[in-house]
XYZ file of C-alpha atoms in Angstrom:
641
model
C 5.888 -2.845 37.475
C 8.780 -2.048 35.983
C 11.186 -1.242 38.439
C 13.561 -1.787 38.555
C 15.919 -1.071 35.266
C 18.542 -4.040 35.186
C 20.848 -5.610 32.387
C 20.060 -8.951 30.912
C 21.867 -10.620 27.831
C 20.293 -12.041 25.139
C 22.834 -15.042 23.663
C 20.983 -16.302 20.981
C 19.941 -13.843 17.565
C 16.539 -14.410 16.649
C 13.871 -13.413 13.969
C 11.009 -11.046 14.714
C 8.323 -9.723 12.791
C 8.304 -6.714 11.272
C 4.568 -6.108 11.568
C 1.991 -7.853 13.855
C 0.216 -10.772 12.527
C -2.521 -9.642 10.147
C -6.227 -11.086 9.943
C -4.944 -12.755 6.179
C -2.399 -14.425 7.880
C -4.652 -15.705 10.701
C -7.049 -16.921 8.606
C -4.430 -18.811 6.961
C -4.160 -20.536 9.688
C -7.758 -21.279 10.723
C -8.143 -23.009 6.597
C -5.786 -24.870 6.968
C -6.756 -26.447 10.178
C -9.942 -25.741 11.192
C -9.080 -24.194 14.126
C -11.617 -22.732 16.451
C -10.498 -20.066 18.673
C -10.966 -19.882 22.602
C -12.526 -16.545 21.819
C -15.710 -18.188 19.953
C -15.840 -21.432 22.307
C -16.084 -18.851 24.924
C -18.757 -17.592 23.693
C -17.526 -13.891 22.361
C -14.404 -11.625 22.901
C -13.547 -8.116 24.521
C -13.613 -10.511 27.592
C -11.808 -12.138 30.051
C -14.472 -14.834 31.033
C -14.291 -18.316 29.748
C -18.101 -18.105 29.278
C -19.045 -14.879 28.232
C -23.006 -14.056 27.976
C -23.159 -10.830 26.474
C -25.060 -10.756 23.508
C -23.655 -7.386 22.596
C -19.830 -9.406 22.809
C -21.300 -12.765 20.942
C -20.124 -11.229 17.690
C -16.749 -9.946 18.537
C -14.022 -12.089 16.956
C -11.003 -12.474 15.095
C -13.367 -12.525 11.512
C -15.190 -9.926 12.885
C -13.695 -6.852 15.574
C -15.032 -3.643 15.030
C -14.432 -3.198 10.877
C -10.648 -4.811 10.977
C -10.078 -5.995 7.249
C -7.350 -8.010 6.015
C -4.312 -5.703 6.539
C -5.445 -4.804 9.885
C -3.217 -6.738 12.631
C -5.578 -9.814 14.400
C -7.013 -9.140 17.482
C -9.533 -10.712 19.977
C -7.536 -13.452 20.304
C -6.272 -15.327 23.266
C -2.786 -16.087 24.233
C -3.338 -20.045 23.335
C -5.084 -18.629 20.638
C -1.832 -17.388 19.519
C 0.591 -20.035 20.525
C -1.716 -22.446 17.755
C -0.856 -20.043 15.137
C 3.121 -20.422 16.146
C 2.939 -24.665 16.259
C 0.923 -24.515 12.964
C 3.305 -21.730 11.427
C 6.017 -23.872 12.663
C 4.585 -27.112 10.627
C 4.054 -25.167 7.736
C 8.110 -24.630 7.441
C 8.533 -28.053 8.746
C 10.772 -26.789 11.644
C 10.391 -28.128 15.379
C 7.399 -26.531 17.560
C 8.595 -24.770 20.268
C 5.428 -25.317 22.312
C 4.687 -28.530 23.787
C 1.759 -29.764 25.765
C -1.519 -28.182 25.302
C -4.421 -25.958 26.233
C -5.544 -28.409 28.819
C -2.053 -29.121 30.550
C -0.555 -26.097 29.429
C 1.764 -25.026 27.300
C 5.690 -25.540 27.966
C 8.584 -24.143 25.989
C 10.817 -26.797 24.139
C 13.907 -25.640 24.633
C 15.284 -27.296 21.514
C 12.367 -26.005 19.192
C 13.248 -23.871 15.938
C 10.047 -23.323 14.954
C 8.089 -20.227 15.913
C 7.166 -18.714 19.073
C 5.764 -15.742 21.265
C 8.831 -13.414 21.921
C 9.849 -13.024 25.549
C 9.778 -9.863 27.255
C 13.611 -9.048 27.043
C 13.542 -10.022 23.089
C 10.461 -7.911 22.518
C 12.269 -4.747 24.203
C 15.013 -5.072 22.794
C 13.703 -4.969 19.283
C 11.384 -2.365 20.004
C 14.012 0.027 21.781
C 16.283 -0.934 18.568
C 19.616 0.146 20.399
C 17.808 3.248 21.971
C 17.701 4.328 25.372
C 15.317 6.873 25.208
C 11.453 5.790 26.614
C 10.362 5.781 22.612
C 12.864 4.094 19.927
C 12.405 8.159 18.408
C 13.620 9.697 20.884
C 12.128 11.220 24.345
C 9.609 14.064 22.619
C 5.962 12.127 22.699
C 5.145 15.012 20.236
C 6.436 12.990 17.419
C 4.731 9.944 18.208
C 2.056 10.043 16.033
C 4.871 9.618 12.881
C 5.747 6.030 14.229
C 2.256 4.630 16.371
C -1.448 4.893 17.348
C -2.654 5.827 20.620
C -5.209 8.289 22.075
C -2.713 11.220 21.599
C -3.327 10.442 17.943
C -6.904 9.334 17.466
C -9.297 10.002 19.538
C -11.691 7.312 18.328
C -9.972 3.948 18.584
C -10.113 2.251 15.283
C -8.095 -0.896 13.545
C -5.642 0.499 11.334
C -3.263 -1.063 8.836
C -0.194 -2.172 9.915
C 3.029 -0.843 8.707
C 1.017 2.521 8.098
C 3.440 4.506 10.602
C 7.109 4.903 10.143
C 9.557 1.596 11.164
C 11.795 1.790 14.153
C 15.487 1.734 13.727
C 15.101 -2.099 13.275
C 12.886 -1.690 10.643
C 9.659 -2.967 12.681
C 6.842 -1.369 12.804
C 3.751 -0.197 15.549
C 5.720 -1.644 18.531
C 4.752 1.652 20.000
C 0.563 2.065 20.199
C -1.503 0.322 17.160
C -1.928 -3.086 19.414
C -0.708 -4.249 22.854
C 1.106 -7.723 21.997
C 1.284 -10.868 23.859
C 4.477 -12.074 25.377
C 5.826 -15.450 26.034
C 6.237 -14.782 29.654
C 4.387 -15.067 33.009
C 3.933 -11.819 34.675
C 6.268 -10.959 37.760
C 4.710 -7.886 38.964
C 8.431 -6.478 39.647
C 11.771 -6.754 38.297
C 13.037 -7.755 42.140
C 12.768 -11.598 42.119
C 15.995 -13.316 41.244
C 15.449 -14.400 37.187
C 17.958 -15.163 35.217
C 19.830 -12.271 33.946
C 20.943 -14.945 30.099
C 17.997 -15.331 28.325
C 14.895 -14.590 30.531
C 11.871 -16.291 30.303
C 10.056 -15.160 33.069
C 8.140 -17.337 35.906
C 7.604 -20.780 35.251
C 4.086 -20.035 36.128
C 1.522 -17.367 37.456
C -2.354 -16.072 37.163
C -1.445 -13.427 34.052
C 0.549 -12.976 30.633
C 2.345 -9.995 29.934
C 1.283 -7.927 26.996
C 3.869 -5.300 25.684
C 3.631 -1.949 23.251
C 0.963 -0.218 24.769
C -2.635 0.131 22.333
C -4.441 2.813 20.019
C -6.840 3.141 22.919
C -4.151 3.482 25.962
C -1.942 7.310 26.418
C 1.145 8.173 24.421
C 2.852 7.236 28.214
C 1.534 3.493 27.948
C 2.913 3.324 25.006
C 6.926 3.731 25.621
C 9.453 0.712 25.227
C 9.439 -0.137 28.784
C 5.761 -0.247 29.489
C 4.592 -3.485 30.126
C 0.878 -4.908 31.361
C -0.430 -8.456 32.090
C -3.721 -10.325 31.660
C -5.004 -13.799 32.063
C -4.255 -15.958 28.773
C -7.918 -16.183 28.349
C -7.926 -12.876 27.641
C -9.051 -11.486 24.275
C -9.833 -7.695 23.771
C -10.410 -5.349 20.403
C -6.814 -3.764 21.126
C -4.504 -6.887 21.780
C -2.459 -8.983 18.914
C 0.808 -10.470 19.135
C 3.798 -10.784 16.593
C 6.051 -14.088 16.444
C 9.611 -14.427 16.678
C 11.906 -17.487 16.169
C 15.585 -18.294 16.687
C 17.773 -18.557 13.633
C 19.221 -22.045 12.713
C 21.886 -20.348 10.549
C 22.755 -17.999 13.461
C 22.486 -21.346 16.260
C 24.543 -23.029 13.702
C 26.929 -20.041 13.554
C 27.192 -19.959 17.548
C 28.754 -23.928 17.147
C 31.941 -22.577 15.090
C 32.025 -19.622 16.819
C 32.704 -21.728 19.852
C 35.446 -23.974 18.395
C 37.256 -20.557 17.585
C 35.483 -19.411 14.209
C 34.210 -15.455 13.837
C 29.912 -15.604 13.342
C 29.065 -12.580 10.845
C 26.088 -10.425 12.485
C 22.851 -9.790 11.358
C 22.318 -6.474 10.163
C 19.168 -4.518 11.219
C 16.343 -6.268 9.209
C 18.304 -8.901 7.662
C 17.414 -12.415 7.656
C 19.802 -15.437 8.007
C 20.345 -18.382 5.857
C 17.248 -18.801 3.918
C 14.688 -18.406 6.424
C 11.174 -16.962 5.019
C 9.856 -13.580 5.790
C 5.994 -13.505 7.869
C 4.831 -11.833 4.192
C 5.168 -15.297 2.992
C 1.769 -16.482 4.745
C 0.333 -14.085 2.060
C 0.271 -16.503 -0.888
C 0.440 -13.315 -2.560
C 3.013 -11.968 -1.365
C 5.797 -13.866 -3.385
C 6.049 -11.942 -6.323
C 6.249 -14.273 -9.098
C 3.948 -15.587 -11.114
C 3.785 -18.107 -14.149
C 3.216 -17.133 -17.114
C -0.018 -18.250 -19.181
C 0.636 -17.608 -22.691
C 3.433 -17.747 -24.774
C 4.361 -13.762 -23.831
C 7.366 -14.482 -21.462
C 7.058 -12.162 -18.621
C 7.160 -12.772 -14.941
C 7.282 -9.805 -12.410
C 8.868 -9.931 -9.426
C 8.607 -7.544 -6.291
C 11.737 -5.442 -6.492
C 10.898 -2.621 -3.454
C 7.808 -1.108 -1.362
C 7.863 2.682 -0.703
C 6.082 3.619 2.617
C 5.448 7.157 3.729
C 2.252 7.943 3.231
C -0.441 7.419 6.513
C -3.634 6.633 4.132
C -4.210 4.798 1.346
C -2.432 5.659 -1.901
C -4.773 6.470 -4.556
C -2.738 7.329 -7.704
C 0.642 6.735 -8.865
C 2.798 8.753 -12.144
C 6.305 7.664 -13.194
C 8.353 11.167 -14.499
C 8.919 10.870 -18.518
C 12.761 10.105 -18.476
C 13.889 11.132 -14.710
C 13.711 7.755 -12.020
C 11.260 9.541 -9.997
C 7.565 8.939 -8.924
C 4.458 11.458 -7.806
C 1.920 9.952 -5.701
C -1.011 10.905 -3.803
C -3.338 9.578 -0.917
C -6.295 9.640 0.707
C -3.925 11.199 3.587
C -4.266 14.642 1.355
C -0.206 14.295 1.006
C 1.475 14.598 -2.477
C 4.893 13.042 -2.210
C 7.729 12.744 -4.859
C 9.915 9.865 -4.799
C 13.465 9.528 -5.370
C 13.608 5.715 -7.338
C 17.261 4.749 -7.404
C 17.370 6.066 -3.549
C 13.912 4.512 -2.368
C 13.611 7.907 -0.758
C 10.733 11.101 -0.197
C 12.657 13.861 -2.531
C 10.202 15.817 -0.937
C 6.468 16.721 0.177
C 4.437 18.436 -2.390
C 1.756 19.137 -0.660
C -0.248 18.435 2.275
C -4.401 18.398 2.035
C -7.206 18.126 4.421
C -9.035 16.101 1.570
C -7.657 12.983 -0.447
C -5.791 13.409 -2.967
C -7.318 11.355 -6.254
C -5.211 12.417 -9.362
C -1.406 13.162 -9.977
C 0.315 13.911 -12.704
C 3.166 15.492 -15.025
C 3.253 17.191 -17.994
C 4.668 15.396 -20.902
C 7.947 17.344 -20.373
C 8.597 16.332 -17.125
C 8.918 19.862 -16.057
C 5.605 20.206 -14.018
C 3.346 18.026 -11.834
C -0.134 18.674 -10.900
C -2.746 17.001 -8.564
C -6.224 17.840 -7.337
C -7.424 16.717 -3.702
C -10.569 14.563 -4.609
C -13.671 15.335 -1.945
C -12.935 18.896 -1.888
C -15.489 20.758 -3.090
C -13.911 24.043 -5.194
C -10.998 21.875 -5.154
C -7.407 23.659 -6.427
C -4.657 21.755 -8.423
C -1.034 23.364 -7.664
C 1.372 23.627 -10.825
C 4.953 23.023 -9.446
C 7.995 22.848 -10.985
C 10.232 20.118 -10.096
C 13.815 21.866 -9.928
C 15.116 19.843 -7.281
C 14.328 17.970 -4.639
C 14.927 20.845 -2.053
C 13.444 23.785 -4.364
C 9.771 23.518 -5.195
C 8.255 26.587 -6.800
C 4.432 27.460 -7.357
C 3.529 28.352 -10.631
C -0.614 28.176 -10.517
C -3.613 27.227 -8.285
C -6.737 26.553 -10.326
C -9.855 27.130 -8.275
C -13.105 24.733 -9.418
C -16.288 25.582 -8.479
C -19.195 23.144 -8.084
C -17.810 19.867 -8.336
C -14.692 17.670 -6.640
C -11.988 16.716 -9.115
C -11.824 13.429 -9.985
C -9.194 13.436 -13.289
C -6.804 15.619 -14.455
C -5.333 15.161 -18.019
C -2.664 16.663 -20.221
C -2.773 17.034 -24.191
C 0.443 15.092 -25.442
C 2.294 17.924 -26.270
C 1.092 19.766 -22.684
C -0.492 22.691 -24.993
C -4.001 21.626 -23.139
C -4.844 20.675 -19.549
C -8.369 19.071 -18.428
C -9.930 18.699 -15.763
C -13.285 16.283 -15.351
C -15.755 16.981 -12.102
C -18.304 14.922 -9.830
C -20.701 17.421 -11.345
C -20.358 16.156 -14.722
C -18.419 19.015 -16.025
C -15.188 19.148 -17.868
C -12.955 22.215 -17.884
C -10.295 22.870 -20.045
C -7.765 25.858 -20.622
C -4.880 26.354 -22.724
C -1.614 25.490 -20.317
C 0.897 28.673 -21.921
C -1.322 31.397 -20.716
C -4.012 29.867 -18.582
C -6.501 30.887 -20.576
C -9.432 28.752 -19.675
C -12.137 27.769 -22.505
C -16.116 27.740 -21.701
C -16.703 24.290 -19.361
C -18.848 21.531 -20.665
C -20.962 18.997 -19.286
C -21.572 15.591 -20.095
C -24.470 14.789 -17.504
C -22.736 12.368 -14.867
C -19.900 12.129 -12.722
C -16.609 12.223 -14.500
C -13.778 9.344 -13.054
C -11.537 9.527 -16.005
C -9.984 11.600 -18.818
C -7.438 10.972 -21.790
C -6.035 12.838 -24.822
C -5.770 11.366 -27.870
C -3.875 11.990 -30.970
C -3.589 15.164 -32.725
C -4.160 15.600 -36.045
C -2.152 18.278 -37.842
C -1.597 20.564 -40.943
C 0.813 19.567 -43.540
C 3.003 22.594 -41.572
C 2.562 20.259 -38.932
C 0.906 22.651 -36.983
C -1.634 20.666 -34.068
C -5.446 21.363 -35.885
C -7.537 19.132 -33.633
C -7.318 17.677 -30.000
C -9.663 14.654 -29.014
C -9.838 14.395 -25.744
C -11.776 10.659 -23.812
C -14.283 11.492 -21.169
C -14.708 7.791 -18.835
C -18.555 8.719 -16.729
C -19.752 6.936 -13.523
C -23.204 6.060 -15.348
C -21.114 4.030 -18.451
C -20.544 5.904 -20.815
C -17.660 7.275 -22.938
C -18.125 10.863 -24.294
C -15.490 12.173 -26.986
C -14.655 15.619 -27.286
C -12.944 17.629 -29.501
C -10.916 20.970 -29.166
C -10.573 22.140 -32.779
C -8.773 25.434 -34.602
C -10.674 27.834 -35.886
C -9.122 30.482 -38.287
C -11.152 34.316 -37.693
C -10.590 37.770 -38.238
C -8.706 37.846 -34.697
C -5.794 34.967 -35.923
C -5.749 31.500 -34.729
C -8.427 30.206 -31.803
C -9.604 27.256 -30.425
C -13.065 25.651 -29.961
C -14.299 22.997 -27.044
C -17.193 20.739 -28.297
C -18.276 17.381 -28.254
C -17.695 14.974 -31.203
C -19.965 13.356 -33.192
C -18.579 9.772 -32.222
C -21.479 8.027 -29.564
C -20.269 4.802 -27.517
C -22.455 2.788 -25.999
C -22.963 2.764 -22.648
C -21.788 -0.701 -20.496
C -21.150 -0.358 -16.002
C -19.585 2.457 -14.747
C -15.791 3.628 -15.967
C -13.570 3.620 -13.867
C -10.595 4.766 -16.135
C -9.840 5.224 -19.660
C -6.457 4.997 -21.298
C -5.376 5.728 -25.070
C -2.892 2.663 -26.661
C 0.375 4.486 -27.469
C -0.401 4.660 -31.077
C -3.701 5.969 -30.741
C -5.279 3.709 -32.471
C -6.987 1.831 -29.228
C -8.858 3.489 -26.599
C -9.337 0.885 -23.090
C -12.362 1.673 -20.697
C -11.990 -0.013 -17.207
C -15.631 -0.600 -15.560
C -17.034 -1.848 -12.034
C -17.422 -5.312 -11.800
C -14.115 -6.455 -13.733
C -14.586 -5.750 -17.268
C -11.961 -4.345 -19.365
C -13.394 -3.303 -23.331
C -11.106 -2.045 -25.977
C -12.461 0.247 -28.710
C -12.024 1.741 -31.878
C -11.725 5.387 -31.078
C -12.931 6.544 -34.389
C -16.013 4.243 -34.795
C -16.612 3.953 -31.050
C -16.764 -0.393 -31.844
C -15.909 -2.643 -29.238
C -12.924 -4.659 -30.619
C -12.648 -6.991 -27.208
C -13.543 -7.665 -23.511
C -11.536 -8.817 -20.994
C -12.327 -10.224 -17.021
C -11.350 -12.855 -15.435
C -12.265 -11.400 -11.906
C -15.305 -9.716 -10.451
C -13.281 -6.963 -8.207
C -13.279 -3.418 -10.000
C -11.008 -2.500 -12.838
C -9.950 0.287 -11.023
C -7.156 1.679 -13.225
C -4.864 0.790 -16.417
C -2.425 1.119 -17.988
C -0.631 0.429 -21.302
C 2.680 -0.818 -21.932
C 4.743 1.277 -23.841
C 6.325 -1.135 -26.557
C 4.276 -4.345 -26.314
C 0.939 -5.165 -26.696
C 0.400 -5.825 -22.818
C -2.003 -3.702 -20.524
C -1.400 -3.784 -16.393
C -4.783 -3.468 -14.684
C -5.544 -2.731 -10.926
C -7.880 -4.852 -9.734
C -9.538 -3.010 -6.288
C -11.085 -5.935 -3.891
C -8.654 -8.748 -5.420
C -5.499 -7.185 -3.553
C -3.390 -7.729 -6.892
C -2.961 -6.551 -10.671
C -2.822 -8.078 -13.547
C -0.984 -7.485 -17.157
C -2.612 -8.765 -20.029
C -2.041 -9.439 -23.775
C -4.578 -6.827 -25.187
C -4.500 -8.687 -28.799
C -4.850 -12.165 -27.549
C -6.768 -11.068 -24.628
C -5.258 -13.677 -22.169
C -4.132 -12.812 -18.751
C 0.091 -13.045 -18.610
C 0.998 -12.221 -15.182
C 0.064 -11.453 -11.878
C 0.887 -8.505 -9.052
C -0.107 -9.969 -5.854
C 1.236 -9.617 -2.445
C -1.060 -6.168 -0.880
C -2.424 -6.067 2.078
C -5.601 -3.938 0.786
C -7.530 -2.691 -2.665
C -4.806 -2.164 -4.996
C -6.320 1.470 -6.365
C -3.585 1.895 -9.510
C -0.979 0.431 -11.527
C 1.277 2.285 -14.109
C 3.835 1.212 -16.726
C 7.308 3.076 -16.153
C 8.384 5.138 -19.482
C 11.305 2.331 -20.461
C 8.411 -0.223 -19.881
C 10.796 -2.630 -17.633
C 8.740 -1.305 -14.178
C 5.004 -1.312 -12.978
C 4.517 0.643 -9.969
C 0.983 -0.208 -7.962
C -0.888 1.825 -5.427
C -2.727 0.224 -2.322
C -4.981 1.082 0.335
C -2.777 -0.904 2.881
C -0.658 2.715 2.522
C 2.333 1.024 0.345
C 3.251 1.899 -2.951
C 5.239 -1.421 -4.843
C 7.640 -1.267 -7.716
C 7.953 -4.762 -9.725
C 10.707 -5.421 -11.770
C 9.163 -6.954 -15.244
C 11.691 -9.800 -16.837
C 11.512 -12.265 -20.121
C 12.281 -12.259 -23.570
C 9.222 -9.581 -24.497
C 10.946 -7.122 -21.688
C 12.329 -4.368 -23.502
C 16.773 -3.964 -22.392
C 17.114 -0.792 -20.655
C 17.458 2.128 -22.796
C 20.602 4.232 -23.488
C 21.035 7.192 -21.194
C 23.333 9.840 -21.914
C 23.823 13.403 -20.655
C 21.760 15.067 -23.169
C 18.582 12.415 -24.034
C 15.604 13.657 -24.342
C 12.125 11.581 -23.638
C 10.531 11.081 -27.664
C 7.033 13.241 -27.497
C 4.114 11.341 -26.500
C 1.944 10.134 -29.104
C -0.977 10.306 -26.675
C -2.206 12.213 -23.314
C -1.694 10.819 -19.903
């Protein structure tokens, strides 16, 4: 079917999307308009029969196909299914349909429509072999393909996957190879031999079957190249087929008109988008990046870049003390550092079988450390960060009888923690890794802090507290205190006197800067502040039933960002006033963490839809950017991270 390799030219530049069209933005779609699909009037999908009695198929649908979730691409849908979505998407922008007629007459392309559309065949190879001639836009090896798609080479279970969790073509598109086979504009010619139009092809003006391009997660790294191309009947609708939309620029048709009465046209760069035309991630009312602000705090945060490497969900996030770099680890067992002012991997840490749940450096900068989560005897590597290319082991810790679930670091990195699913906390002194008798504190452990230190009038450190955040509620404070003997200078591990009460389950817990606050974040939304030192509750705050999964405070102001799991977003907050400012919205999946940069002007959050998002913060409260000269230093934490 597809012999044979000819030329055609494409004349007009057009728009594509980078991703396929997710099940947020279809349901976008179906609110706004009520919208039925063929799939459920025909009584079920995985079909090709307009009246499907399978009981088994009944509940096999766009809301419903085999676990997809909102950041998976749509699928059982039909190709008039999918035309709708382009005249709606096309209303929405108030820009011409490109599809006239109907489902009962049958849909016919307006020639003069700017709205949205089904690409052809030639458009959607030609973005997906992105200047390539090779039979994958990576090259002819199929033993890479499992960087840039899904198939069966990759997974041997067929499952919906995020999109944009493999790497982009040269284009900047991603899963045209595997993940879903898409639906084309075009009627299927079951040959390249028939005389079509070599400007602009479109195809048949009619036939029995649509073609689908890209191959699917369930087809053979083979199916999957640029050229391969398959047809069904527009009824179709099957667990492994989706489409993406493309449209044809008015700035770049506009362009074309003086470029005919003798003026130059500037091209489109790879991934650029002419005149102000909106990107699909708009259909995600999320997804804009600004938000007003609801107190008299001026801050607004807008999305500044997305980093993308990482092939699971990325669980935790750490910003380096004074260097514009970024640790992070996933539930794909990688540990990857990130290059900030390059948007770039600086390099690969480390690479577990088991997900990776904690990162972190020491308040120097000089190390980073990380424990893989649902490992049990889990190990958390010590590495110096020299450069980019020169990574060198300094320790492996081994745990025995519980998974890791925090790490933490004293604030002057004299003391390292480590809190386990068993309920036990380790500790050991970080100069010679001299580890101290564990303790245990009954239930699972999900979050640890340092506080303060208290010191001599020498000012020589006499007393570590240290935060222990437990899955059954409650907040256990510890102590690490001197103790002068016969034998010099030693240190005890015990628990402190101070008893919290107990509320849902933490969690995370963060110290203020000062020390003077100490913020639990529970299950179910709620956010409590407390008096370290009395263990009183000083304020709640929720405004959202999803999981407080993480927070973080601000360095300067009095504003805490908070990761909020099944809401997709984050929030910052004034922790005095306790009123929401600002929110982070615009992930595809659970947003799992959120961190403060150092300077304060940065939050970087950490999704399951793979993505890792840096938002620049701006307003009057925003602190300026600090001085940086050859030989500043980071000031020394007043608390533990």
């Amino acid at each position: 079917a597809e012999a044979p390799a000819h030329r055609v030219k494409i004349s007009r530049p057009f728009l594509i999307g980078a991703t396929e069209i997710t099940v947020a933005q279809y349901r976008r779609f179906v609110d706004a308009t009520a919208y039925v699909t063929e799939t459920e009037r025909f009584g079920g999908g995985d079909s090709t029969k307009k009246d499907e009695q399978d009981p088994k198929k009944k509940s096999l649908t766009w809301r419903r196909s085999r676990n997809g979730s909102n950041d998976t691409a749509v699928r059982q849908v039909t190709w008039n299914d999918a035309v709708a979505f382009c005249n709606w998407l096309s209303d929405e922008e108030k820009l011409s349909r490109c599809y006239g007629g109907g489902e009962q007459e049958g849909w016919l392309l307006e020639a003069s429509g700017e709205g949205y559309r089904l690409p052809t065949e030639a458009e959607w190879e030609y973005a997906c072999r992105a200047g390539t001639t090779t039979q994958y836009s990576f090259g002819d090896d199929p033993a890479k393909f499992a960087q840039f798609g899904w198939c069966l080479a990759v997974e041997a279970v067929p499952n919906p996957n995020p999109v944009a969790g493999k790497l982009p073509n040269p284009f900047g598109l991603y899963d045209l190879h595997g993940n879903l086979a898409e639906w084309c504009h075009d009627w299927f010619p079951s040959d390249y031999r028939t005389d079509f139009s070599s400007s602009d092809p479109a195809g048949p003006a009619s036939g029995p079957t649509k073609v689908y391009r890209g191959g699917a997660l369930d087809l053979p790294v083979v199916r999957c190249r640029s050229a391969f191309r398959g047809n069904f009947q527009p009824t179709a609708r099957f667990y492994d087929l989706g489409f993406r939309v493309v449209r044809v620029s008015t700035a770049m048709a506009a362009g074309a008109s003086s470029a005919s009465a003798g003026q130059p046209v500037e091209r489109m760069k790879p991934g650029q988008s002419a005149g102000k035309s909106r990107s699909l991630g708009d259909l995600n009312a999320d997804e804009k990046g600004k938000s007003a602000v609801e107190s008299k705090d001026r801050v607004t945060a807008e999305a500044a870049f997305a980093l993308k490497r990482h092939t699971g969900a990325v669980t935790r996030v750490a910003f380096h003390p004074f260097l514009p770099l970024l640790v992070s680890g996933g539930k794909d067992g990688r540990v990857l550092m990130w290059d900030l002012e390059k948007q770039v991997v600086a390099g690969e840490l480390d690479k577990f079988k088991e997900e990776v749940w904690t990162v972190k450096f020491t308040p120097d900068g000089q190390v980073v450390s990380y424990a893989n989560r649902n490992h049990w005897g889990s190990t958390v590597p010590f590495k110096t960060v020299a450069t980019a290319s020169e990574i060198k082991r300094l320790k492996d810790f081994k745990f025995g009888g519980g998974a890791v679930g925090s790490i933490a670091y004293s604030p002057d990195g004299a003391f390292f923690a480590a809190g386990q699913d068993d309920g036990t906390i380790r500790l050991w002194e970080t100069a010679a890794f001299l580890e101290h008798p564990p303790l245990s504190v009954g239930s699972d452990v999900m979050s640890l802090v340092f506080g303060p230190i208290s010191f001599d009038r020498r000012r020589k450190p006499t007393k570590y507290l240290l935060a222990a955040g437990c899955k059954d509620g409650s907040i256990k404070m510890l102590e690490v205190v001197s103790i002068k003997d016969k034998n010099g200078l030693s240190w005890k591990f015990a628990p402190s006197k101070v008893a919290f009460p107990k509320l849902a389950g933490i969690l995370c817990l963060r110290f203020s800067p000062d020390g003077k606050l100490l913020a639990s974040a529970h299950s179910g939304g709620q956010i409590s502040l407390w008096n370290p030192e009395t263990a009183e509750r000083s304020r709640d705050m929720a405004n959202s039933s999803a999981d407080a999964a993480w927070i973080s405070f601000h360095p300067e102001r009095p504003w805490l960002v908070a990761a909020h799991a099944q809401d997709h977003r984050a929030q910052i907050w004034n922790f005095k006033t306790g009123k929401a400012l600002c929110e982070l919205a615009g992930h595809a999946g659970d947003v799992l963490c959120a961190e403060f940069s150092r300077d304060g002007r940065q939050v970087a959050t950490a999704s399951e839809d793979f993505s890792i998002k840096l938002w620049n913060l701006t307003g009057d409260d925003v602190p300026p950017a600090p001085k940086r000269t050859k030989r500043a230093k980071a000031a020394p934490p007043l608390v533990g991270d």
